JSON list of C-alpha atoms in Angstrom, two decimals:
[
{"chain": "E", "resi": 1, "resn": "UNK", "atom": "CA", "xyz": [-8.34, -53.40, -20.69]},
{"chain": "E", "resi": 2, "resn": "UNK", "atom": "CA", "xyz": [-4.90, -53.51, -22.35]},
{"chain": "E", "resi": 3, "resn": "UNK", "atom": "CA", "xyz": [-1.79, -51.71, -21.12]},
{"chain": "E", "resi": 4, "resn": "UNK", "atom": "CA", "xyz": [-1.98, -49.38, -24.13]},
{"chain": "E", "resi": 5, "resn": "UNK", "atom": "CA", "xyz": [-5.58, -48.45, -23.29]},
{"chain": "E", "resi": 6, "resn": "UNK", "atom": "CA", "xyz": [-4.67, -47.76, -19.67]},
{"chain": "E", "resi": 7, "resn": "UNK", "atom": "CA", "xyz": [-1.79, -45.50, -20.73]},
{"chain": "E", "resi": 8, "resn": "UNK", "atom": "CA", "xyz": [-4.02, -43.66, -23.22]},
{"chain": "E", "resi": 9, "resn": "UNK", "atom": "CA", "xyz": [-6.68, -43.06, -20.56]},
{"chain": "E", "resi": 10, "resn": "UNK", "atom": "CA", "xyz": [-4.04, -41.72, -18.18]},
{"chain": "E", "resi": 11, "resn": "UNK", "atom": "CA", "xyz": [-2.79, -39.29, -20.82]},
{"chain": "E", "resi": 12, "resn": "UNK", "atom": "CA", "xyz": [-6.34, -38.08, -21.56]},
{"chain": "E", "resi": 13, "resn": "UNK", "atom": "CA", "xyz": [-7.09, -37.66, -17.87]},
{"chain": "E", "resi": 14, "resn": "UNK", "atom": "CA", "xyz": [-3.92, -35.65, -17.35]},
{"chain": "E", "resi": 15, "resn": "UNK", "atom": "CA", "xyz": [-4.71, -33.37, -20.31]},
{"chain": "E", "resi": 16, "resn": "UNK", "atom": "CA", "xyz": [-8.29, -32.85, -19.11]},
{"chain": "E", "resi": 17, "resn": "UNK", "atom": "CA", "xyz": [-7.11, -32.11, -15.57]},
{"chain": "E", "resi": 18, "resn": "UNK", "atom": "CA", "xyz": [-4.54, -29.56, -16.77]},
{"chain": "E", "resi": 19, "resn": "UNK", "atom": "CA", "xyz": [-7.16, -27.83, -18.94]},
{"chain": "E", "resi": 20, "resn": "UNK", "atom": "CA", "xyz": [-9.63, -27.63, -16.04]},
{"chain": "E", "resi": 21, "resn": "UNK", "atom": "CA", "xyz": [-7.00, -26.22, -13.67]},
{"chain": "E", "resi": 22, "resn": "UNK", "atom": "CA", "xyz": [-5.86, -23.61, -16.20]},
{"chain": "E", "resi": 23, "resn": "UNK", "atom": "CA", "xyz": [-9.46, -22.57, -16.92]},
{"chain": "E", "resi": 24, "resn": "UNK", "atom": "CA", "xyz": [-10.30, -22.31, -13.22]},
{"chain": "E", "resi": 25, "resn": "UNK", "atom": "CA", "xyz": [-7.27, -20.15, -12.43]},
{"chain": "E", "resi": 26, "resn": "UNK", "atom": "CA", "xyz": [-7.72, -17.80, -15.41]},
{"chain": "E", "resi": 27, "resn": "UNK", "atom": "CA", "xyz": [-11.39, -17.28, -14.50]},
{"chain": "E", "resi": 28, "resn": "UNK", "atom": "CA", "xyz": [-10.33, -16.08, -11.04]},
{"chain": "E", "resi": 29, "resn": "UNK", "atom": "CA", "xyz": [-7.46, -13.87, -12.13]},
{"chain": "E", "resi": 30, "resn": "UNK", "atom": "CA", "xyz": [-7.64, -12.20, -15.49]},
{"chain": "E", "resi": 31, "resn": "UNK", "atom": "CA", "xyz": [-5.94, -8.82, -15.20]},
{"chain": "E", "resi": 32, "resn": "UNK", "atom": "CA", "xyz": [-2.40, -7.59, -14.74]},
{"chain": "E", "resi": 33, "resn": "UNK", "atom": "CA", "xyz": [-0.73, -4.24, -14.03]},
{"chain": "E", "resi": 34, "resn": "UNK", "atom": "CA", "xyz": [2.63, -3.19, -15.44]},
{"chain": "E", "resi": 35, "resn": "UNK", "atom": "CA", "xyz": [4.39, -0.30, -13.71]},
{"chain": "E", "resi": 36, "resn": "UNK", "atom": "CA", "xyz": [6.13, 1.73, -16.42]},
{"chain": "E", "resi": 37, "resn": "UNK", "atom": "CA", "xyz": [6.30, 5.20, -14.92]},
{"chain": "E", "resi": 38, "resn": "UNK", "atom": "CA", "xyz": [9.88, 5.40, -13.67]},
{"chain": "E", "resi": 39, "resn": "UNK", "atom": "CA", "xyz": [12.36, 7.89, -15.10]},
{"chain": "E", "resi": 40, "resn": "UNK", "atom": "CA", "xyz": [15.13, 5.34, -15.64]},
{"chain": "E", "resi": 41, "resn": "UNK", "atom": "CA", "xyz": [17.87, 7.79, -14.67]},
{"chain": "E", "resi": 42, "resn": "UNK", "atom": "CA", "xyz": [20.59, 5.12, -14.89]},
{"chain": "E", "resi": 43, "resn": "UNK", "atom": "CA", "xyz": [19.64, 4.68, -18.55]},
{"chain": "E", "resi": 44, "resn": "UNK", "atom": "CA", "xyz": [19.36, 8.38, -19.39]},
{"chain": "E", "resi": 45, "resn": "UNK", "atom": "CA", "xyz": [23.11, 8.86, -19.42]},
{"chain": "E", "resi": 46, "resn": "UNK", "atom": "CA", "xyz": [23.25, 6.71, -22.56]},
{"chain": "E", "resi": 47, "resn": "UNK", "atom": "CA", "xyz": [19.95, 7.36, -24.37]},
{"chain": "E", "resi": 48, "resn": "UNK", "atom": "CA", "xyz": [17.00, 9.74, -24.25]},
{"chain": "E", "resi": 49, "resn": "UNK", "atom": "CA", "xyz": [14.52, 6.93, -24.95]},
{"chain": "E", "resi": 50, "resn": "UNK", "atom": "CA", "xyz": [12.46, 6.09, -21.83]},
{"chain": "E", "resi": 51, "resn": "UNK", "atom": "CA", "xyz": [13.46, 2.68, -20.49]},
{"chain": "E", "resi": 52, "resn": "UNK", "atom": "CA", "xyz": [10.07, 0.98, -21.20]},
{"chain": "E", "resi": 53, "resn": "UNK", "atom": "CA", "xyz": [10.33, 2.01, -24.87]},
{"chain": "E", "resi": 54, "resn": "UNK", "atom": "CA", "xyz": [13.84, 0.74, -25.51]},
{"chain": "E", "resi": 55, "resn": "UNK", "atom": "CA", "xyz": [13.74, -1.58, -28.54]},
{"chain": "E", "resi": 56, "resn": "UNK", "atom": "CA", "xyz": [14.16, -5.35, -28.35]},
{"chain": "E", "resi": 57, "resn": "UNK", "atom": "CA", "xyz": [14.14, -6.44, -31.97]},
{"chain": "E", "resi": 58, "resn": "UNK", "atom": "CA", "xyz": [10.66, -5.57, -33.27]},
{"chain": "E", "resi": 59, "resn": "UNK", "atom": "CA", "xyz": [9.37, -5.16, -29.71]},
{"chain": "E", "resi": 60, "resn": "UNK", "atom": "CA", "xyz": [9.99, -2.75, -26.86]},
{"chain": "E", "resi": 61, "resn": "UNK", "atom": "CA", "xyz": [10.66, -3.78, -23.27]},
{"chain": "E", "resi": 62, "resn": "UNK", "atom": "CA", "xyz": [7.09, -2.72, -22.49]},
{"chain": "E", "resi": 63, "resn": "UNK", "atom": "CA", "xyz": [5.44, -4.60, -25.35]},
{"chain": "E", "resi": 64, "resn": "UNK", "atom": "CA", "xyz": [7.48, -7.72, -24.53]},
{"chain": "E", "resi": 65, "resn": "UNK", "atom": "CA", "xyz": [6.11, -7.69, -20.98]},
{"chain": "E", "resi": 66, "resn": "UNK", "atom": "CA", "xyz": [2.54, -7.06, -22.13]},
{"chain": "E", "resi": 67, "resn": "UNK", "atom": "CA", "xyz": [2.58, -9.82, -24.72]},
{"chain": "E", "resi": 68, "resn": "UNK", "atom": "CA", "xyz": [4.03, -12.21, -22.15]},
{"chain": "E", "resi": 69, "resn": "UNK", "atom": "CA", "xyz": [0.98, -11.62, -19.96]},
{"chain": "E", "resi": 70, "resn": "UNK", "atom": "CA", "xyz": [-1.38, -12.10, -22.90]},
{"chain": "E", "resi": 71, "resn": "UNK", "atom": "CA", "xyz": [0.35, -15.38, -23.75]},
{"chain": "E", "resi": 72, "resn": "UNK", "atom": "CA", "xyz": [-0.29, -16.56, -20.18]},
{"chain": "E", "resi": 73, "resn": "UNK", "atom": "CA", "xyz": [-4.05, -16.08, -20.46]},
{"chain": "E", "resi": 74, "resn": "UNK", "atom": "CA", "xyz": [-4.56, -12.70, -18.77]},
{"chain": "E", "resi": 75, "resn": "UNK", "atom": "CA", "xyz": [-7.60, -10.90, -20.13]},
{"chain": "E", "resi": 76, "resn": "UNK", "atom": "CA", "xyz": [-6.54, -7.26, -19.74]},
{"chain": "E", "resi": 77, "resn": "UNK", "atom": "CA", "xyz": [-3.25, -5.52, -19.14]},
{"chain": "E", "resi": 78, "resn": "UNK", "atom": "CA", "xyz": [-3.23, -2.12, -17.46]},
{"chain": "E", "resi": 79, "resn": "UNK", "atom": "CA", "xyz": [-0.03, -0.15, -17.98]},
{"chain": "E", "resi": 80, "resn": "UNK", "atom": "CA", "xyz": [0.59, 2.70, -15.55]},
{"chain": "E", "resi": 81, "resn": "UNK", "atom": "CA", "xyz": [2.96, 4.93, -17.50]},
{"chain": "E", "resi": 82, "resn": "UNK", "atom": "CA", "xyz": [4.50, 8.37, -17.41]},
{"chain": "E", "resi": 83, "resn": "UNK", "atom": "CA", "xyz": [3.28, 10.86, -20.06]},
{"chain": "E", "resi": 84, "resn": "UNK", "atom": "CA", "xyz": [6.47, 10.42, -22.10]},
{"chain": "E", "resi": 85, "resn": "UNK", "atom": "CA", "xyz": [5.96, 6.65, -22.22]},
{"chain": "E", "resi": 86, "resn": "UNK", "atom": "CA", "xyz": [2.23, 6.94, -22.96]},
{"chain": "E", "resi": 87, "resn": "UNK", "atom": "CA", "xyz": [2.94, 9.34, -25.84]},
{"chain": "E", "resi": 88, "resn": "UNK", "atom": "CA", "xyz": [5.75, 7.24, -27.26]},
{"chain": "E", "resi": 89, "resn": "UNK", "atom": "CA", "xyz": [5.80, 4.32, -29.67]},
{"chain": "E", "resi": 90, "resn": "UNK", "atom": "CA", "xyz": [4.74, 1.52, -27.32]},
{"chain": "E", "resi": 91, "resn": "UNK", "atom": "CA", "xyz": [4.24, -1.07, -30.10]},
{"chain": "E", "resi": 92, "resn": "UNK", "atom": "CA", "xyz": [0.88, -1.85, -28.49]},
{"chain": "E", "resi": 93, "resn": "UNK", "atom": "CA", "xyz": [-1.56, 0.14, -30.60]},
{"chain": "E", "resi": 94, "resn": "UNK", "atom": "CA", "xyz": [-3.20, -2.96, -32.08]},
{"chain": "E", "resi": 95, "resn": "UNK", "atom": "CA", "xyz": [-3.76, -4.70, -28.75]},
{"chain": "E", "resi": 96, "resn": "UNK", "atom": "CA", "xyz": [-7.35, -4.02, -27.62]},
{"chain": "E", "resi": 97, "resn": "UNK", "atom": "CA", "xyz": [-6.62, -5.92, -24.40]},
{"chain": "E", "resi": 98, "resn": "UNK", "atom": "CA", "xyz": [-4.08, -3.33, -23.30]},
{"chain": "E", "resi": 99, "resn": "UNK", "atom": "CA", "xyz": [-5.01, -0.05, -21.61]},
{"chain": "E", "resi": 100, "resn": "UNK", "atom": "CA", "xyz": [-2.54, 2.70, -20.73]},
{"chain": "E", "resi": 101, "resn": "UNK", "atom": "CA", "xyz": [-3.21, 4.73, -17.59]},
{"chain": "E", "resi": 102, "resn": "UNK", "atom": "CA", "xyz": [-1.21, 7.97, -17.48]},
{"chain": "E", "resi": 103, "resn": "UNK", "atom": "CA", "xyz": [0.57, 8.81, -14.24]},
{"chain": "E", "resi": 104, "resn": "UNK", "atom": "CA", "xyz": [0.64, 12.60, -14.60]},
{"chain": "E", "resi": 105, "resn": "UNK", "atom": "CA", "xyz": [2.93, 13.10, -11.61]},
{"chain": "E", "resi": 106, "resn": "UNK", "atom": "CA", "xyz": [5.34, 10.61, -10.09]},
{"chain": "E", "resi": 107, "resn": "UNK", "atom": "CA", "xyz": [3.57, 8.87, -7.22]},
{"chain": "E", "resi": 108, "resn": "UNK", "atom": "CA", "xyz": [5.95, 6.02, -6.45]},
{"chain": "E", "resi": 109, "resn": "UNK", "atom": "CA", "xyz": [5.29, 2.33, -6.97]},
{"chain": "E", "resi": 110, "resn": "UNK", "atom": "CA", "xyz": [2.49, 2.25, -4.39]},
{"chain": "E", "resi": 111, "resn": "UNK", "atom": "CA", "xyz": [0.72, 5.24, -5.93]},
{"chain": "E", "resi": 112, "resn": "UNK", "atom": "CA", "xyz": [1.08, 3.79, -9.42]},
{"chain": "E", "resi": 113, "resn": "UNK", "atom": "CA", "xyz": [-0.28, 0.47, -8.15]},
{"chain": "E", "resi": 114, "resn": "UNK", "atom": "CA", "xyz": [-3.32, 2.25, -6.72]},
{"chain": "E", "resi": 115, "resn": "UNK", "atom": "CA", "xyz": [-3.99, 3.91, -10.08]},
{"chain": "E", "resi": 116, "resn": "UNK", "atom": "CA", "xyz": [-3.91, 0.53, -11.80]},
{"chain": "E", "resi": 117, "resn": "UNK", "atom": "CA", "xyz": [-5.95, -1.39, -9.24]},
{"chain": "E", "resi": 118, "resn": "UNK", "atom": "CA", "xyz": [-8.93, 0.89, -9.73]},
{"chain": "E", "resi": 119, "resn": "UNK", "atom": "CA", "xyz": [-9.46, -0.94, -13.01]},
{"chain": "E", "resi": 120, "resn": "UNK", "atom": "CA", "xyz": [-7.83, -4.31, -12.39]},
{"chain": "E", "resi": 121, "resn": "UNK", "atom": "CA", "xyz": [-10.34, -5.86, -9.97]},
{"chain": "E", "resi": 122, "resn": "UNK", "atom": "CA", "xyz": [-10.00, -7.53, -6.57]},
{"chain": "E", "resi": 123, "resn": "UNK", "atom": "CA", "xyz": [-7.33, -10.07, -7.60]},
{"chain": "E", "resi": 124, "resn": "UNK", "atom": "CA", "xyz": [-4.55, -9.01, -9.91]},
{"chain": "E", "resi": 125, "resn": "UNK", "atom": "CA", "xyz": [-0.91, -9.49, -10.88]},
{"chain": "E", "resi": 126, "resn": "UNK", "atom": "CA", "xyz": [1.55, -6.62, -10.80]},
{"chain": "E", "resi": 127, "resn": "UNK", "atom": "CA", "xyz": [5.12, -6.22, -12.05]},
{"chain": "E", "resi": 128, "resn": "UNK", "atom": "CA", "xyz": [7.84, -3.70, -12.83]},
{"chain": "E", "resi": 129, "resn": "UNK", "atom": "CA", "xyz": [8.33, -3.21, -16.56]},
{"chain": "E", "resi": 130, "resn": "UNK", "atom": "CA", "xyz": [12.09, -3.83, -16.29]},
{"chain": "E", "resi": 131, "resn": "UNK", "atom": "CA", "xyz": [11.94, -7.19, -14.48]},
{"chain": "E", "resi": 132, "resn": "UNK", "atom": "CA", "xyz": [11.59, -10.05, -16.99]},
{"chain": "E", "resi": 133, "resn": "UNK", "atom": "CA", "xyz": [10.89, -13.59, -15.74]},
{"chain": "E", "resi": 134, "resn": "UNK", "atom": "CA", "xyz": [9.84, -15.28, -18.97]},
{"chain": "E", "resi": 135, "resn": "UNK", "atom": "CA", "xyz": [10.18, -18.83, -17.57]},
{"chain": "E", "resi": 136, "resn": "UNK", "atom": "CA", "xyz": [7.94, -18.29, -14.56]},
{"chain": "E", "resi": 137, "resn": "UNK", "atom": "CA", "xyz": [4.33, -19.45, -14.22]},
{"chain": "E", "resi": 138, "resn": "UNK", "atom": "CA", "xyz": [2.40, -16.36, -13.06]},
{"chain": "E", "resi": 139, "resn": "UNK", "atom": "CA", "xyz": [-0.70, -18.30, -12.06]},
{"chain": "E", "resi": 140, "resn": "UNK", "atom": "CA", "xyz": [1.29, -19.98, -9.26]},
{"chain": "E", "resi": 141, "resn": "UNK", "atom": "CA", "xyz": [1.80, -16.55, -7.74]},
{"chain": "E", "resi": 142, "resn": "UNK", "atom": "CA", "xyz": [-1.90, -15.81, -8.14]},
{"chain": "E", "resi": 143, "resn": "UNK", "atom": "CA", "xyz": [-2.90, -19.01, -6.34]},
{"chain": "E", "resi": 144, "resn": "UNK", "atom": "CA", "xyz": [-0.77, -18.05, -3.34]},
{"chain": "E", "resi": 145, "resn": "UNK", "atom": "CA", "xyz": [-2.27, -14.56, -3.28]},
{"chain": "E", "resi": 146, "resn": "UNK", "atom": "CA", "xyz": [-5.74, -16.11, -3.30]},
{"chain": "E", "resi": 147, "resn": "UNK", "atom": "CA", "xyz": [-4.79, -18.15, -0.25]},
{"chain": "E", "resi": 148, "resn": "UNK", "atom": "CA", "xyz": [-2.75, -15.67, 1.79]},
{"chain": "E", "resi": 149, "resn": "UNK", "atom": "CA", "xyz": [-3.66, -12.18, 0.53]},
{"chain": "E", "resi": 150, "resn": "UNK", "atom": "CA", "xyz": [-0.53, -11.36, -1.46]},
{"chain": "E", "resi": 151, "resn": "UNK", "atom": "CA", "xyz": [2.47, -13.12, -2.94]},
{"chain": "E", "resi": 152, "resn": "UNK", "atom": "CA", "xyz": [5.93, -12.12, -4.11]},
{"chain": "E", "resi": 153, "resn": "UNK", "atom": "CA", "xyz": [8.10, -13.81, -6.72]},
{"chain": "E", "resi": 154, "resn": "UNK", "atom": "CA", "xyz": [11.60, -14.36, -5.33]},
{"chain": "E", "resi": 155, "resn": "UNK", "atom": "CA", "xyz": [14.85, -15.29, -7.02]},
{"chain": "E", "resi": 156, "resn": "UNK", "atom": "CA", "xyz": [18.46, -15.70, -5.97]},
{"chain": "E", "resi": 157, "resn": "UNK", "atom": "CA", "xyz": [20.60, -12.77, -7.14]},
{"chain": "E", "resi": 158, "resn": "UNK", "atom": "CA", "xyz": [24.06, -12.74, -8.63]},
{"chain": "E", "resi": 159, "resn": "UNK", "atom": "CA", "xyz": [26.78, -10.49, -7.27]},
{"chain": "E", "resi": 160, "resn": "UNK", "atom": "CA", "xyz": [27.59, -7.77, -9.80]},
{"chain": "E", "resi": 161, "resn": "UNK", "atom": "CA", "xyz": [31.30, -7.88, -9.03]},
{"chain": "E", "resi": 162, "resn": "UNK", "atom": "CA", "xyz": [34.04, -10.47, -8.83]},
{"chain": "E", "resi": 163, "resn": "UNK", "atom": "CA", "xyz": [34.33, -11.98, -5.34]},
{"chain": "E", "resi": 164, "resn": "UNK", "atom": "CA", "xyz": [37.78, -12.26, -3.80]},
{"chain": "E", "resi": 165, "resn": "UNK", "atom": "CA", "xyz": [38.64, -14.95, -1.27]},
{"chain": "E", "resi": 166, "resn": "UNK", "atom": "CA", "xyz": [41.80, -13.98, 0.57]},
{"chain": "E", "resi": 167, "resn": "UNK", "atom": "CA", "xyz": [44.06, -14.77, 3.49]},
{"chain": "E", "resi": 168, "resn": "UNK", "atom": "CA", "xyz": [46.52, -12.15, 4.59]},
{"chain": "E", "resi": 169, "resn": "UNK", "atom": "CA", "xyz": [48.12, -10.61, 1.50]},
{"chain": "E", "resi": 170, "resn": "UNK", "atom": "CA", "xyz": [47.23, -13.53, -0.80]},
{"chain": "E", "resi": 171, "resn": "UNK", "atom": "CA", "xyz": [44.16, -14.13, -2.98]},
{"chain": "E", "resi": 172, "resn": "UNK", "atom": "CA", "xyz": [43.15, -17.77, -2.52]},
{"chain": "E", "resi": 173, "resn": "UNK", "atom": "CA", "xyz": [40.34, -17.77, -5.06]},
{"chain": "E", "resi": 174, "resn": "UNK", "atom": "CA", "xyz": [38.44, -15.47, -7.37]},
{"chain": "E", "resi": 175, "resn": "UNK", "atom": "CA", "xyz": [34.90, -15.94, -8.73]},
{"chain": "E", "resi": 176, "resn": "UNK", "atom": "CA", "xyz": [33.34, -13.60, -11.28]},
{"chain": "E", "resi": 177, "resn": "UNK", "atom": "CA", "xyz": [29.78, -12.58, -10.33]},
{"chain": "E", "resi": 178, "resn": "UNK", "atom": "CA", "xyz": [28.94, -15.60, -8.15]},
{"chain": "E", "resi": 179, "resn": "UNK", "atom": "CA", "xyz": [25.39, -16.50, -7.21]},
{"chain": "E", "resi": 180, "resn": "UNK", "atom": "CA", "xyz": [24.24, -15.52, -3.73]},
{"chain": "E", "resi": 181, "resn": "UNK", "atom": "CA", "xyz": [22.42, -17.88, -1.41]},
{"chain": "E", "resi": 182, "resn": "UNK", "atom": "CA", "xyz": [19.43, -15.81, -0.33]},
{"chain": "E", "resi": 183, "resn": "UNK", "atom": "CA", "xyz": [16.11, -14.76, -1.84]},
{"chain": "E", "resi": 184, "resn": "UNK", "atom": "CA", "xyz": [15.25, -11.30, -3.15]},
{"chain": "E", "resi": 185, "resn": "UNK", "atom": "CA", "xyz": [12.25, -9.75, -4.85]},
{"chain": "E", "resi": 186, "resn": "UNK", "atom": "CA", "xyz": [12.00, -10.24, -8.63]},
{"chain": "E", "resi": 187, "resn": "UNK", "atom": "CA", "xyz": [9.62, -7.28, -8.90]},
{"chain": "E", "resi": 188, "resn": "UNK", "atom": "CA", "xyz": [6.55, -9.47, -9.58]},
{"chain": "E", "resi": 189, "resn": "UNK", "atom": "CA", "xyz": [3.59, -9.67, -7.20]},
{"chain": "E", "resi": 190, "resn": "UNK", "atom": "CA", "xyz": [-0.01, -10.83, -6.92]},
{"chain": "E", "resi": 191, "resn": "UNK", "atom": "CA", "xyz": [-2.68, -9.36, -4.66]},
{"chain": "E", "resi": 192, "resn": "UNK", "atom": "CA", "xyz": [-6.09, -10.41, -3.34]},
{"chain": "E", "resi": 193, "resn": "UNK", "atom": "CA", "xyz": [-7.72, -7.32, -1.83]},
{"chain": "E", "resi": 194, "resn": "UNK", "atom": "CA", "xyz": [-10.34, -9.41, 0.00]},
{"chain": "E", "resi": 195, "resn": "UNK", "atom": "CA", "xyz": [-7.67, -11.10, 2.14]},
{"chain": "E", "resi": 196, "resn": "UNK", "atom": "CA", "xyz": [-5.33, -8.21, 2.90]},
{"chain": "E", "resi": 197, "resn": "UNK", "atom": "CA", "xyz": [-6.91, -7.41, 6.29]},
{"chain": "E", "resi": 198, "resn": "UNK", "atom": "CA", "xyz": [-7.88, -3.93, 5.18]},
{"chain": "E", "resi": 199, "resn": "UNK", "atom": "CA", "xyz": [-4.28, -2.88, 4.50]},
{"chain": "E", "resi": 200, "resn": "UNK", "atom": "CA", "xyz": [-4.64, 0.18, 2.30]},
{"chain": "E", "resi": 201, "resn": "UNK", "atom": "CA", "xyz": [-2.53, 1.15, -0.68]},
{"chain": "E", "resi": 202, "resn": "UNK", "atom": "CA", "xyz": [-1.32, 4.77, -0.32]},
{"chain": "E", "resi": 203, "resn": "UNK", "atom": "CA", "xyz": [-1.62, 7.29, -3.15]},
{"chain": "E", "resi": 204, "resn": "UNK", "atom": "CA", "xyz": [2.04, 8.21, -2.75]},
{"chain": "E", "resi": 205, "resn": "UNK", "atom": "CA", "xyz": [5.13, 6.29, -1.79]},
{"chain": "E", "resi": 206, "resn": "UNK", "atom": "CA", "xyz": [6.97, 3.07, -2.31]},
{"chain": "E", "resi": 207, "resn": "UNK", "atom": "CA", "xyz": [5.22, -0.29, -2.46]},
{"chain": "E", "resi": 208, "resn": "UNK", "atom": "CA", "xyz": [8.39, -1.91, -1.12]},
{"chain": "E", "resi": 209, "resn": "UNK", "atom": "CA", "xyz": [8.64, 0.44, 1.87]},
{"chain": "E", "resi": 210, "resn": "UNK", "atom": "CA", "xyz": [4.98, 0.85, 2.82]},
{"chain": "E", "resi": 211, "resn": "UNK", "atom": "CA", "xyz": [2.73, -2.00, 1.68]},
{"chain": "E", "resi": 212, "resn": "UNK", "atom": "CA", "xyz": [4.97, -5.08, 1.66]},
{"chain": "E", "resi": 213, "resn": "UNK", "atom": "CA", "xyz": [6.28, -4.63, 5.25]},
{"chain": "E", "resi": 214, "resn": "UNK", "atom": "CA", "xyz": [2.70, -4.33, 6.54]},
{"chain": "E", "resi": 215, "resn": "UNK", "atom": "CA", "xyz": [1.61, -7.43, 4.64]},
{"chain": "E", "resi": 216, "resn": "UNK", "atom": "CA", "xyz": [4.54, -9.45, 5.94]},
{"chain": "E", "resi": 217, "resn": "UNK", "atom": "CA", "xyz": [3.90, -8.29, 9.52]},
{"chain": "E", "resi": 218, "resn": "UNK", "atom": "CA", "xyz": [0.26, -9.38, 9.18]},
{"chain": "E", "resi": 219, "resn": "UNK", "atom": "CA", "xyz": [1.42, -12.74, 7.76]},
{"chain": "E", "resi": 220, "resn": "UNK", "atom": "CA", "xyz": [-0.41, -12.01, 4.54]},
{"chain": "E", "resi": 221, "resn": "UNK", "atom": "CA", "xyz": [2.54, -12.16, 2.17]},
{"chain": "E", "resi": 222, "resn": "UNK", "atom": "CA", "xyz": [3.54, -15.50, 0.63]},
{"chain": "E", "resi": 223, "resn": "UNK", "atom": "CA", "xyz": [6.67, -16.31, -1.35]},
{"chain": "E", "resi": 224, "resn": "UNK", "atom": "CA", "xyz": [6.92, -18.14, -4.67]},
{"chain": "E", "resi": 225, "resn": "UNK", "atom": "CA", "xyz": [10.51, -19.26, -5.21]},
{"chain": "E", "resi": 226, "resn": "UNK", "atom": "CA", "xyz": [11.67, -18.90, -8.79]},
{"chain": "E", "resi": 227, "resn": "UNK", "atom": "CA", "xyz": [14.79, -20.63, -10.08]},
{"chain": "E", "resi": 228, "resn": "UNK", "atom": "CA", "xyz": [14.52, -19.68, -13.74]},
{"chain": "E", "resi": 229, "resn": "UNK", "atom": "CA", "xyz": [16.18, -16.87, -15.66]},
{"chain": "E", "resi": 230, "resn": "UNK", "atom": "CA", "xyz": [15.51, -13.42, -14.22]},
{"chain": "E", "resi": 231, "resn": "UNK", "atom": "CA", "xyz": [16.60, -10.34, -16.15]},
{"chain": "E", "resi": 232, "resn": "UNK", "atom": "CA", "xyz": [16.42, -6.98, -14.41]},
{"chain": "E", "resi": 233, "resn": "UNK", "atom": "CA", "xyz": [17.35, -3.93, -16.48]},
{"chain": "E", "resi": 234, "resn": "UNK", "atom": "CA", "xyz": [18.95, -1.62, -13.94]},
{"chain": "E", "resi": 235, "resn": "UNK", "atom": "CA", "xyz": [21.37, 0.16, -16.26]},
{"chain": "E", "resi": 236, "resn": "UNK", "atom": "CA", "xyz": [22.39, 0.52, -19.87]},
{"chain": "E", "resi": 237, "resn": "UNK", "atom": "CA", "xyz": [24.81, -2.41, -19.65]},
{"chain": "E", "resi": 238, "resn": "UNK", "atom": "CA", "xyz": [21.94, -4.70, -18.59]},
{"chain": "E", "resi": 239, "resn": "UNK", "atom": "CA", "xyz": [19.92, -3.49, -21.56]},
{"chain": "E", "resi": 240, "resn": "UNK", "atom": "CA", "xyz": [22.76, -4.08, -24.03]},
{"chain": "E", "resi": 241, "resn": "UNK", "atom": "CA", "xyz": [23.25, -7.62, -22.73]},
{"chain": "E", "resi": 242, "resn": "UNK", "atom": "CA", "xyz": [19.53, -8.32, -23.12]},
{"chain": "E", "resi": 243, "resn": "UNK", "atom": "CA", "xyz": [19.50, -6.79, -26.61]},
{"chain": "E", "resi": 244, "resn": "UNK", "atom": "CA", "xyz": [22.44, -8.97, -27.63]},
{"chain": "E", "resi": 245, "resn": "UNK", "atom": "CA", "xyz": [20.64, -12.08, -26.35]},
{"chain": "E", "resi": 246, "resn": "UNK", "atom": "CA", "xyz": [17.48, -11.16, -28.29]},
{"chain": "E", "resi": 247, "resn": "UNK", "atom": "CA", "xyz": [19.40, -10.51, -31.53]},
{"chain": "E", "resi": 248, "resn": "UNK", "atom": "CA", "xyz": [21.24, -13.83, -31.34]}
]
C-alpha cells in the first residue's frame, strides 16, 4: 500500500468516525428549550419591543437562537415565551420544528423550564434567549449531562468597567474592561432526568437558585468550559453592539 493510499484511508476513516459520532449523539438528544419569557426591564427604557423580538438584520434574537439549534441537528425547539412574545413577529412561522409554549404568568426560569420539559423528553438542552454562544458545540454539553445528570456551559466574563491599579494617590495602570480569571454560567444547560437523583423542578422560582445548587450538592452537575465568543444581552447597549456587529 502506498503512502497516498494510507493517507486517503485515514481521511475516510476520520470522516466515517465523525459521522457516526454525530449521528449517535443527535439520536440521543434531539430537543432544545429556549427561555424567552422575561420582561427585559433593562431594555424597556429604550424600546417597547420585547427583548426576544428585537431585530438582528432579517432575524430576531429569538429566531437567531432557534435557527442555531436547528443548524446543530436538534429535531424540535420548544420556546417558552410570554404572551407578548408569542403574539409578536417571531420570524419563525415557517419553521415546523419550532413550537411556542405560552407562559401565561411569570413563573421564573425553573417554572418555565418545567413547562418546556413536559414536551422536550428525558434529555434536553436549555438556554436563555439572550445568551448567544454561536461558536460552542452543544452536543458536548449533552454528552456530559448524559454522564453526570446535568451540565452547565461556563465562560470567563469581562469586567464591565475600567480597572484601576493604584498605589497611594497615584494610578499605576488602567485597563478597560479586562477579562476575569474565573468561570461563570453562560446561560446554557443540558439535563438528563434519569440521572438527576429525583431532584424535582419546581413550578415557580429560579433555576439558578433552586435546581442548580441541589444538582451541584449531589455531584450531578458537570461543567463544559467554553473559550469562544459569548454575547449576553443584558441592556440596550449590549443589543446595539450586537446589532452593529451583525450589520457589519
